[in-house]
mmCIF file of C-alpha atoms in Angstrom:
data_model
loop_
_atom_site.group_PDB
_atom_site.id
_atom_site.type_symbol
_atom_site.label_atom_id
_atom_site.label_comp_id
_atom_site.label_asym_id
_atom_site.label_seq_id
_atom_site.Cartn_x
_atom_site.Cartn_y
_atom_site.Cartn_z
ATOM 1 C CA UNK Z 14 95.467 104.126 59.324
ATOM 2 C CA UNK Z 15 97.065 107.171 60.933
ATOM 3 C CA UNK Z 16 94.724 108.912 63.326
ATOM 4 C CA UNK Z 17 94.012 112.609 63.117
ATOM 5 C CA UNK Z 18 94.449 112.728 66.869
ATOM 6 C CA UNK Z 19 98.104 111.844 66.292
ATOM 7 C CA UNK Z 20 98.721 114.296 63.450
ATOM 8 C CA UNK Z 21 99.238 117.502 65.508
ATOM 9 C CA UNK Z 22 101.936 115.691 67.497
ATOM 10 C CA UNK Z 23 104.079 114.729 64.520
ATOM 11 C CA UNK Z 24 107.570 116.196 64.685
ATOM 12 C CA UNK Z 25 107.137 117.645 68.171
ATOM 13 C CA UNK Z 26 108.878 116.623 71.380
ATOM 14 C CA UNK Z 27 105.567 115.567 72.907
ATOM 15 C CA UNK Z 28 105.194 112.961 70.144
ATOM 16 C CA UNK Z 29 107.570 110.682 72.065
ATOM 17 C CA UNK Z 30 105.916 111.012 75.459
ATOM 18 C CA UNK Z 31 102.812 109.398 76.890
ATOM 19 C CA UNK Z 32 102.115 112.673 78.651
ATOM 20 C CA UNK Z 33 101.826 114.401 75.270
ATOM 21 C CA UNK Z 34 99.251 111.914 74.018
ATOM 22 C CA UNK Z 35 97.315 112.083 77.277
ATOM 23 C CA UNK Z 36 97.176 115.863 77.025
ATOM 24 C CA UNK Z 37 96.025 115.712 73.404
ATOM 25 C CA UNK Z 38 93.263 113.282 74.368
ATOM 26 C CA UNK Z 39 92.224 115.491 77.304
ATOM 27 C CA UNK Z 40 91.946 118.480 74.958
ATOM 28 C CA UNK Z 41 89.774 116.484 72.565
ATOM 29 C CA UNK Z 42 87.500 115.235 75.351
ATOM 30 C CA UNK Z 43 86.906 118.752 76.672
ATOM 31 C CA UNK Z 44 86.269 119.991 73.119
ATOM 32 C CA UNK Z 45 83.830 117.137 72.516
ATOM 33 C CA UNK Z 46 81.743 117.969 75.566
ATOM 34 C CA UNK Z 47 81.824 121.727 74.923
ATOM 35 C CA UNK Z 48 80.729 121.366 71.310
ATOM 36 C CA UNK Z 49 78.010 118.839 72.103
ATOM 37 C CA UNK Z 50 76.527 120.566 75.161
ATOM 38 C CA UNK Z 51 77.165 124.269 74.580
ATOM 39 C CA UNK Z 52 77.571 124.546 70.808
ATOM 40 C CA UNK Z 53 80.089 125.872 68.344
ATOM 41 C CA UNK Z 54 80.013 129.419 69.758
ATOM 42 C CA UNK Z 55 81.238 128.119 73.127
ATOM 43 C CA UNK Z 56 84.065 126.115 71.571
ATOM 44 C CA UNK Z 57 86.979 128.525 71.642
ATOM 45 C CA UNK Z 58 90.588 127.529 71.994
ATOM 46 C CA UNK Z 59 90.783 129.649 75.142
ATOM 47 C CA UNK Z 60 87.763 127.958 76.769
ATOM 48 C CA UNK Z 61 89.229 124.535 76.022
ATOM 49 C CA UNK Z 62 92.562 125.561 77.532
ATOM 50 C CA UNK Z 63 90.836 126.868 80.651
ATOM 51 C CA UNK Z 64 88.877 123.649 81.224
ATOM 52 C CA UNK Z 65 91.852 121.383 80.558
ATOM 53 C CA UNK Z 66 94.004 123.518 82.853
ATOM 54 C CA UNK Z 67 96.716 124.346 80.338
ATOM 55 C CA UNK Z 68 97.789 127.479 78.493
ATOM 56 C CA UNK Z 69 96.291 128.608 75.194
ATOM 57 C CA UNK Z 70 99.650 128.042 73.506
ATOM 58 C CA UNK Z 71 99.624 124.434 74.705
ATOM 59 C CA UNK Z 72 96.266 123.772 73.026
ATOM 60 C CA UNK Z 73 97.556 125.440 69.850
ATOM 61 C CA UNK Z 74 100.674 123.283 70.038
ATOM 62 C CA UNK Z 75 98.478 120.230 69.397
ATOM 63 C CA UNK Z 76 95.623 121.789 67.406
ATOM 64 C CA UNK Z 77 96.566 125.052 65.632
ATOM 65 C CA UNK Z 78 92.969 126.178 65.006
ATOM 66 C CA UNK Z 79 89.389 125.482 66.020
ATOM 67 C CA UNK Z 80 88.790 123.830 62.640
ATOM 68 C CA UNK Z 81 91.757 121.507 63.178
ATOM 69 C CA UNK Z 82 90.390 120.677 66.624
ATOM 70 C CA UNK Z 83 86.949 119.789 65.250
ATOM 71 C CA UNK Z 84 88.428 117.681 62.456
ATOM 72 C CA UNK Z 85 90.565 115.734 64.951
ATOM 73 C CA UNK Z 86 87.563 115.322 67.213
ATOM 74 C CA UNK Z 87 85.421 113.796 64.459
ATOM 75 C CA UNK Z 88 88.264 111.562 63.322
ATOM 76 C CA UNK Z 89 88.609 110.321 66.906
ATOM 77 C CA UNK Z 90 84.851 109.637 67.020
ATOM 78 C CA UNK Z 91 84.974 107.444 63.930
ATOM 79 C CA UNK Z 92 88.117 105.685 65.075
ATOM 80 C CA UNK Z 93 86.198 104.803 68.239
ATOM 81 C CA UNK Z 94 83.275 103.470 66.178
ATOM 82 C CA UNK Z 95 85.655 101.402 64.053
ATOM 83 C CA UNK Z 96 87.221 99.959 67.205
ATOM 84 C CA UNK Z 97 83.720 99.039 68.424
ATOM 85 C CA UNK Z 98 83.001 97.277 65.132
ATOM 86 C CA UNK Z 99 86.335 95.428 65.204
ATOM 87 C CA UNK Z 100 85.706 94.264 68.766
ATOM 88 C CA UNK Z 101 82.288 92.848 67.866
ATOM 89 C CA UNK Z 102 83.629 91.142 64.757
ATOM 90 C CA UNK Z 103 86.385 89.500 66.817
ATOM 91 C CA UNK Z 104 83.961 88.384 69.521
ATOM 92 C CA UNK Z 105 81.489 86.960 66.993
ATOM 93 C CA UNK Z 106 84.003 84.469 65.629
ATOM 94 C CA UNK Z 107 82.228 82.225 63.126
ATOM 95 C CA UNK Z 108 78.764 82.976 64.503
ATOM 96 C CA UNK Z 109 75.816 84.106 62.337
ATOM 97 C CA UNK Z 110 76.795 87.165 60.301
ATOM 98 C CA UNK Z 111 73.361 88.808 60.387
ATOM 99 C CA UNK Z 112 73.381 88.630 64.189
ATOM 100 C CA UNK Z 113 76.792 90.294 64.111
ATOM 101 C CA UNK Z 114 75.388 93.074 61.930
ATOM 102 C CA UNK Z 115 72.471 93.573 64.340
ATOM 103 C CA UNK Z 116 74.866 93.790 67.301
ATOM 104 C CA UNK Z 117 76.836 96.510 65.498
ATOM 105 C CA UNK Z 118 73.683 98.512 64.727
ATOM 106 C CA UNK Z 119 72.590 98.127 68.368
ATOM 107 C CA UNK Z 120 75.995 99.497 69.387
ATOM 108 C CA UNK Z 121 75.639 102.536 67.113
ATOM 109 C CA UNK Z 122 72.106 103.300 68.283
ATOM 110 C CA UNK Z 123 73.048 102.916 71.946
ATOM 111 C CA UNK Z 124 75.858 105.426 71.459
ATOM 112 C CA UNK Z 125 73.539 107.836 69.626
ATOM 113 C CA UNK Z 126 71.308 107.898 72.720
ATOM 114 C CA UNK Z 127 74.145 109.520 74.656
ATOM 115 C CA UNK Z 128 73.748 113.267 75.211
ATOM 116 C CA UNK Z 129 77.284 114.076 74.121
ATOM 117 C CA UNK Z 130 77.372 111.769 71.087
ATOM 118 C CA UNK Z 131 73.997 112.908 69.771
ATOM 119 C CA UNK Z 132 74.769 116.533 70.622
ATOM 120 C CA UNK Z 133 77.959 116.339 68.591
ATOM 121 C CA UNK Z 134 76.082 115.137 65.501
ATOM 122 C CA UNK Z 135 73.278 117.692 65.966
ATOM 123 C CA UNK Z 136 75.778 120.539 66.236
ATOM 124 C CA UNK Z 137 77.909 119.553 63.250
ATOM 125 C CA UNK Z 138 74.810 118.980 61.106
ATOM 126 C CA UNK Z 139 73.466 122.435 62.005
ATOM 127 C CA UNK Z 140 76.845 124.056 61.373
ATOM 128 C CA UNK Z 141 77.064 122.408 57.952
ATOM 129 C CA UNK Z 142 74.161 124.542 56.717
ATOM 130 C CA UNK Z 143 76.001 127.820 57.279
ATOM 131 C CA UNK Z 144 79.703 127.137 57.718
ATOM 132 C CA UNK Z 145 81.696 125.994 54.623
ATOM 133 C CA UNK Z 146 84.345 124.188 56.607
ATOM 134 C CA UNK Z 147 81.724 122.410 58.725
ATOM 135 C CA UNK Z 148 79.929 121.388 55.519
ATOM 136 C CA UNK Z 149 83.157 119.823 54.247
ATOM 137 C CA UNK Z 150 83.798 118.011 57.534
ATOM 138 C CA UNK Z 151 80.178 116.824 57.766
ATOM 139 C CA UNK Z 152 80.317 115.437 54.223
ATOM 140 C CA UNK Z 153 83.542 113.619 55.067
ATOM 141 C CA UNK Z 154 81.965 112.275 58.250
ATOM 142 C CA UNK Z 155 78.882 110.998 56.398
ATOM 143 C CA UNK Z 156 81.084 109.521 53.678
ATOM 144 C CA UNK Z 157 83.106 107.542 56.176
ATOM 145 C CA UNK Z 158 79.931 106.306 57.903
ATOM 146 C CA UNK Z 159 78.259 105.089 54.727
ATOM 147 C CA UNK Z 160 81.460 103.444 53.429
ATOM 148 C CA UNK Z 161 81.921 101.624 56.726
ATOM 149 C CA UNK Z 162 78.402 100.223 56.463
ATOM 150 C CA UNK Z 163 78.805 99.508 52.733
ATOM 151 C CA UNK Z 164 81.875 97.396 53.426
ATOM 152 C CA UNK Z 165 80.222 95.628 56.349
ATOM 153 C CA UNK Z 166 77.183 94.698 54.237
ATOM 154 C CA UNK Z 167 79.411 93.433 51.420
ATOM 155 C CA UNK Z 168 81.520 91.338 53.791
ATOM 156 C CA UNK Z 169 78.391 89.655 55.150
ATOM 157 C CA UNK Z 170 76.683 89.297 51.750
ATOM 158 C CA UNK Z 171 79.455 89.224 49.114
ATOM 159 C CA UNK Z 172 76.972 88.338 46.350
ATOM 160 C CA UNK Z 173 75.293 91.724 46.735
ATOM 161 C CA UNK Z 174 76.751 94.158 44.153
ATOM 162 C CA UNK Z 175 78.915 96.871 45.688
ATOM 163 C CA UNK Z 176 76.773 99.589 44.079
ATOM 164 C CA UNK Z 177 73.735 98.306 45.970
ATOM 165 C CA UNK Z 178 75.770 98.026 49.183
ATOM 166 C CA UNK Z 179 76.693 101.698 48.720
ATOM 167 C CA UNK Z 180 73.058 102.791 48.441
ATOM 168 C CA UNK Z 181 71.972 100.608 51.342
ATOM 169 C CA UNK Z 182 74.809 101.895 53.522
ATOM 170 C CA UNK Z 183 73.684 105.457 52.775
ATOM 171 C CA UNK Z 184 70.055 104.635 53.575
ATOM 172 C CA UNK Z 185 71.129 103.073 56.870
ATOM 173 C CA UNK Z 186 73.123 106.165 57.884
ATOM 174 C CA UNK Z 187 70.016 108.265 57.180
ATOM 175 C CA UNK Z 188 67.862 105.824 59.157
ATOM 176 C CA UNK Z 189 70.157 105.907 62.195
ATOM 177 C CA UNK Z 190 70.430 109.700 62.246
ATOM 178 C CA UNK Z 191 66.667 109.993 61.879
ATOM 179 C CA UNK Z 192 66.188 107.547 64.750
ATOM 180 C CA UNK Z 193 68.600 109.605 66.854
ATOM 181 C CA UNK Z 194 66.099 112.486 66.744
ATOM 182 C CA UNK Z 195 63.752 110.366 68.861
ATOM 183 C CA UNK Z 196 66.054 108.264 71.064
ATOM 184 C CA UNK Z 197 68.621 110.863 72.192
ATOM 185 C CA UNK Z 198 68.695 111.461 75.948
ATOM 186 C CA UNK Z 199 68.072 115.130 75.257
ATOM 187 C CA UNK Z 200 64.739 114.509 73.496
ATOM 188 C CA UNK Z 201 61.291 114.189 75.115
ATOM 189 C CA UNK Z 202 60.338 110.619 75.976
ATOM 190 C CA UNK Z 203 57.198 108.982 74.568
ATOM 191 C CA UNK Z 204 55.938 105.692 75.974
ATOM 192 C CA UNK Z 205 54.657 104.556 72.591
ATOM 193 C CA UNK Z 206 58.217 104.798 71.232
ATOM 194 C CA UNK Z 207 59.993 102.844 73.961
ATOM 195 C CA UNK Z 208 60.828 99.991 71.542
ATOM 196 C CA UNK Z 209 61.901 102.301 68.727
ATOM 197 C CA UNK Z 210 65.613 101.413 68.871
ATOM 198 C CA UNK Z 211 64.860 97.688 68.619
ATOM 199 C CA UNK Z 212 62.466 98.201 65.712
ATOM 200 C CA UNK Z 213 65.028 100.458 64.039
ATOM 201 C CA UNK Z 214 67.586 97.630 64.174
ATOM 202 C CA UNK Z 215 65.064 95.243 62.613
ATOM 203 C CA UNK Z 216 64.233 97.736 59.858
ATOM 204 C CA UNK Z 217 67.900 98.530 59.200
ATOM 205 C CA UNK Z 218 68.760 94.838 58.903
ATOM 206 C CA UNK Z 219 65.943 94.495 56.397
ATOM 207 C CA UNK Z 220 67.335 97.419 54.406
ATOM 208 C CA UNK Z 221 70.787 95.843 54.442
ATOM 209 C CA UNK Z 222 69.913 92.303 53.387
ATOM 210 C CA UNK Z 223 66.416 92.408 51.893
ATOM 211 C CA UNK Z 224 66.279 91.286 48.287
#
Protein backbone atom coordinates (compact mmCIF):
# COMPACT_ATOMS: atom_id res chain seq x y z
CA UNK A 1 0.00 0.00 0.00
CA UNK A 2 1.31 3.45 -0.90
CA UNK A 3 1.81 5.62 2.14
CA UNK A 4 0.34 9.08 2.42
CA UNK A 5 3.70 10.21 3.73
CA UNK A 6 5.12 9.42 0.29
CA UNK A 7 2.35 11.07 -1.73
CA UNK A 8 3.50 14.73 -1.48
CA UNK A 9 6.90 13.67 -2.83
CA UNK A 10 5.60 12.08 -6.02
CA UNK A 11 6.96 13.74 -9.15
CA UNK A 12 9.34 16.03 -7.27
CA UNK A 13 13.14 16.00 -7.28
CA UNK A 14 13.19 15.19 -3.57
CA UNK A 15 11.35 11.93 -4.32
CA UNK A 16 14.67 10.38 -5.38
CA UNK A 17 16.70 11.50 -2.39
CA UNK A 18 16.92 10.14 1.13
CA UNK A 19 17.24 13.72 2.32
CA UNK A 20 13.78 14.47 0.91
CA UNK A 21 12.19 11.60 2.80
CA UNK A 22 14.03 12.51 5.99
CA UNK A 23 12.76 16.07 5.73
CA UNK A 24 9.20 14.90 5.11
CA UNK A 25 9.38 12.66 8.17
CA UNK A 26 10.83 15.50 10.28
CA UNK A 27 7.93 17.74 9.24
CA UNK A 28 5.42 15.06 10.21
CA UNK A 29 7.07 14.46 13.59
CA UNK A 30 7.00 18.16 14.47
CA UNK A 31 3.37 18.38 13.32
CA UNK A 32 2.48 15.33 15.41
CA UNK A 33 3.90 16.81 18.60
CA UNK A 34 2.41 20.27 17.96
CA UNK A 35 -1.07 18.90 17.31
CA UNK A 36 -0.98 16.52 20.26
CA UNK A 37 0.48 18.90 22.85
CA UNK A 38 -0.68 22.35 21.76
CA UNK A 39 -3.77 21.65 19.66
CA UNK A 40 -5.06 22.42 16.20
CA UNK A 41 -4.81 26.20 16.66
CA UNK A 42 -1.05 25.91 17.21
CA UNK A 43 -0.56 23.74 14.13
CA UNK A 44 0.21 26.25 11.41
CA UNK A 45 2.43 25.59 8.44
CA UNK A 46 4.64 28.47 9.55
CA UNK A 47 5.08 27.10 13.10
CA UNK A 48 6.01 23.69 11.70
CA UNK A 49 8.55 25.27 9.36
CA UNK A 50 10.07 27.25 12.22
CA UNK A 51 10.50 24.19 14.45
CA UNK A 52 11.88 22.01 11.67
CA UNK A 53 14.27 24.79 10.66
CA UNK A 54 13.16 25.09 7.04
CA UNK A 55 11.26 27.68 5.03
CA UNK A 56 7.48 27.81 4.77
CA UNK A 57 7.73 27.01 1.06
CA UNK A 58 9.68 23.85 1.89
CA UNK A 59 6.89 22.58 4.15
CA UNK A 60 4.35 23.42 1.43
CA UNK A 61 6.50 21.58 -1.09
CA UNK A 62 5.74 18.34 0.78
CA UNK A 63 2.33 19.15 2.29
CA UNK A 64 0.41 21.88 0.41
CA UNK A 65 -2.06 22.58 3.23
CA UNK A 66 -2.66 21.97 6.92
CA UNK A 67 -5.38 19.46 6.03
CA UNK A 68 -2.96 17.53 3.81
CA UNK A 69 -0.44 17.57 6.65
CA UNK A 70 -2.95 16.15 9.14
CA UNK A 71 -4.10 13.47 6.70
CA UNK A 72 -0.49 12.37 6.09
CA UNK A 73 0.16 12.40 9.81
CA UNK A 74 -2.76 10.08 10.56
CA UNK A 75 -1.84 7.79 7.68
CA UNK A 76 1.68 7.57 9.10
CA UNK A 77 0.23 6.72 12.53
CA UNK A 78 -1.76 3.80 11.17
CA UNK A 79 1.11 2.59 9.03
CA UNK A 80 3.15 2.46 12.24
CA UNK A 81 0.40 0.47 13.99
CA UNK A 82 0.23 -1.95 11.06
CA UNK A 83 4.00 -2.41 11.21
CA UNK A 84 3.67 -3.18 14.94
CA UNK A 85 1.00 -5.79 14.20
CA UNK A 86 3.08 -7.36 11.41
CA UNK A 87 6.12 -7.57 13.67
CA UNK A 88 4.15 -9.37 16.39
CA UNK A 89 2.57 -11.76 13.91
CA UNK A 90 6.01 -12.63 12.52
CA UNK A 91 7.49 -13.14 15.99
CA UNK A 92 4.58 -15.32 17.12
CA UNK A 93 5.22 -17.93 14.45
CA UNK A 94 2.87 -20.85 15.04
CA UNK A 95 2.25 -19.97 18.69
CA UNK A 96 -1.23 -19.63 20.23
CA UNK A 97 -3.31 -17.16 18.22
CA UNK A 98 -5.24 -15.76 21.18
CA UNK A 99 -1.96 -14.92 22.91
CA UNK A 100 -0.89 -13.14 19.74
CA UNK A 101 -4.11 -11.12 19.79
CA UNK A 102 -3.53 -10.18 23.44
CA UNK A 103 0.02 -9.05 22.65
CA UNK A 104 -1.31 -6.79 19.89
CA UNK A 105 -3.94 -5.25 22.19
CA UNK A 106 -1.24 -4.72 24.85
CA UNK A 107 0.83 -2.94 22.19
CA UNK A 108 -2.06 -0.63 21.25
CA UNK A 109 -2.89 0.21 24.87
CA UNK A 110 0.76 0.86 25.73
CA UNK A 111 0.98 3.31 22.84
CA UNK A 112 -2.27 5.01 23.88
CA UNK A 113 -0.68 5.76 27.27
CA UNK A 114 1.84 8.00 25.52
CA UNK A 115 1.16 11.73 25.86
CA UNK A 116 1.64 12.42 22.17
CA UNK A 117 -0.30 9.41 20.87
CA UNK A 118 -3.26 9.96 23.18
CA UNK A 119 -3.13 13.72 22.63
CA UNK A 120 -3.34 13.18 18.88
CA UNK A 121 -6.51 11.10 19.22
CA UNK A 122 -8.07 13.52 21.74
CA UNK A 123 -7.43 16.48 19.44
CA UNK A 124 -8.74 14.87 16.26
CA UNK A 125 -11.83 13.57 18.07
CA UNK A 126 -12.58 17.05 19.43
CA UNK A 127 -11.99 18.64 16.02
CA UNK A 128 -14.37 16.17 14.39
CA UNK A 129 -17.31 17.73 16.24
CA UNK A 130 -16.84 21.14 14.63
CA UNK A 131 -14.59 20.81 11.60
CA UNK A 132 -16.01 19.01 8.50
CA UNK A 133 -12.64 17.95 7.19
CA UNK A 134 -11.58 16.64 10.61
CA UNK A 135 -14.86 14.71 10.81
CA UNK A 136 -14.05 13.05 7.48
CA UNK A 137 -10.49 12.22 8.54
CA UNK A 138 -11.64 10.92 11.94
CA UNK A 139 -14.23 8.66 10.30
CA UNK A 140 -11.56 7.32 7.95
CA UNK A 141 -9.23 6.78 10.90
CA UNK A 142 -11.88 4.88 12.88
CA UNK A 143 -12.80 2.87 9.79
CA UNK A 144 -9.23 1.74 9.28
CA UNK A 145 -8.90 0.82 12.97
CA UNK A 146 -12.05 -1.29 13.09
CA UNK A 147 -11.25 -3.03 9.78
CA UNK A 148 -7.77 -3.88 11.00
CA UNK A 149 -9.24 -5.51 14.11
CA UNK A 150 -12.04 -7.16 12.10
CA UNK A 151 -9.49 -8.83 9.84
CA UNK A 152 -7.30 -9.86 12.77
CA UNK A 153 -10.25 -11.49 14.56
CA UNK A 154 -11.29 -13.32 11.39
CA UNK A 155 -7.76 -14.59 10.76
CA UNK A 156 -7.60 -16.03 14.27
CA UNK A 157 -11.18 -17.37 14.26
CA UNK A 158 -12.13 -17.98 10.60
CA UNK A 159 -15.39 -19.70 11.60
CA UNK A 160 -16.71 -16.44 13.03
CA UNK A 161 -18.87 -14.69 10.38
CA UNK A 162 -17.28 -11.55 8.97
CA UNK A 163 -20.34 -9.48 9.94
CA UNK A 164 -19.79 -10.40 13.59
CA UNK A 165 -16.06 -9.70 13.27
CA UNK A 166 -16.99 -6.23 11.98
CA UNK A 167 -19.17 -5.46 15.00
CA UNK A 168 -16.64 -6.86 17.44
CA UNK A 169 -13.82 -4.88 15.83
CA UNK A 170 -15.90 -1.72 16.23
CA UNK A 171 -16.67 -2.51 19.87
CA UNK A 172 -12.97 -3.08 20.54
CA UNK A 173 -12.00 0.28 19.01
CA UNK A 174 -14.57 1.93 21.29
CA UNK A 175 -13.24 -0.02 24.28
CA UNK A 176 -9.63 1.00 23.63
CA UNK A 177 -10.45 4.68 23.14
CA UNK A 178 -12.56 4.64 26.29
CA UNK A 179 -9.71 3.02 28.20
CA UNK A 180 -7.35 5.70 26.87
CA UNK A 181 -9.34 8.29 28.83
CA UNK A 182 -8.07 6.68 32.03
CA UNK A 183 -4.59 5.37 31.15
CA UNK A 184 -3.13 8.32 29.20
CA UNK A 185 -0.07 9.89 30.81
CA UNK A 186 -1.89 13.20 30.78
CA UNK A 187 -4.76 11.94 32.98
CA UNK A 188 -4.88 11.86 36.80
CA UNK A 189 -3.65 8.60 38.29
CA UNK A 190 -5.86 6.47 40.55
CA UNK A 191 -4.39 3.60 42.54
CA UNK A 192 -7.55 1.54 42.22
CA UNK A 193 -7.14 1.62 38.42
CA UNK A 194 -3.50 0.56 38.23
CA UNK A 195 -4.43 -2.78 36.59
CA UNK A 196 -6.93 -1.23 34.19
CA UNK A 197 -4.87 -1.83 31.03
CA UNK A 198 -4.46 -5.53 31.85
CA UNK A 199 -8.16 -5.94 32.60
CA UNK A 200 -9.00 -4.06 29.41
CA UNK A 201 -6.97 -6.60 27.40
CA UNK A 202 -8.83 -9.46 29.10
CA UNK A 203 -12.20 -7.83 28.40
CA UNK A 204 -11.29 -7.03 24.79
CA UNK A 205 -10.18 -10.61 24.15
CA UNK A 206 -13.51 -11.77 25.53
CA UNK A 207 -15.33 -9.40 23.18
CA UNK A 208 -13.31 -10.70 20.25
CA UNK A 209 -13.68 -14.44 20.79
CA UNK A 210 -16.58 -14.94 23.20
CA UNK A 211 -19.41 -16.98 21.76
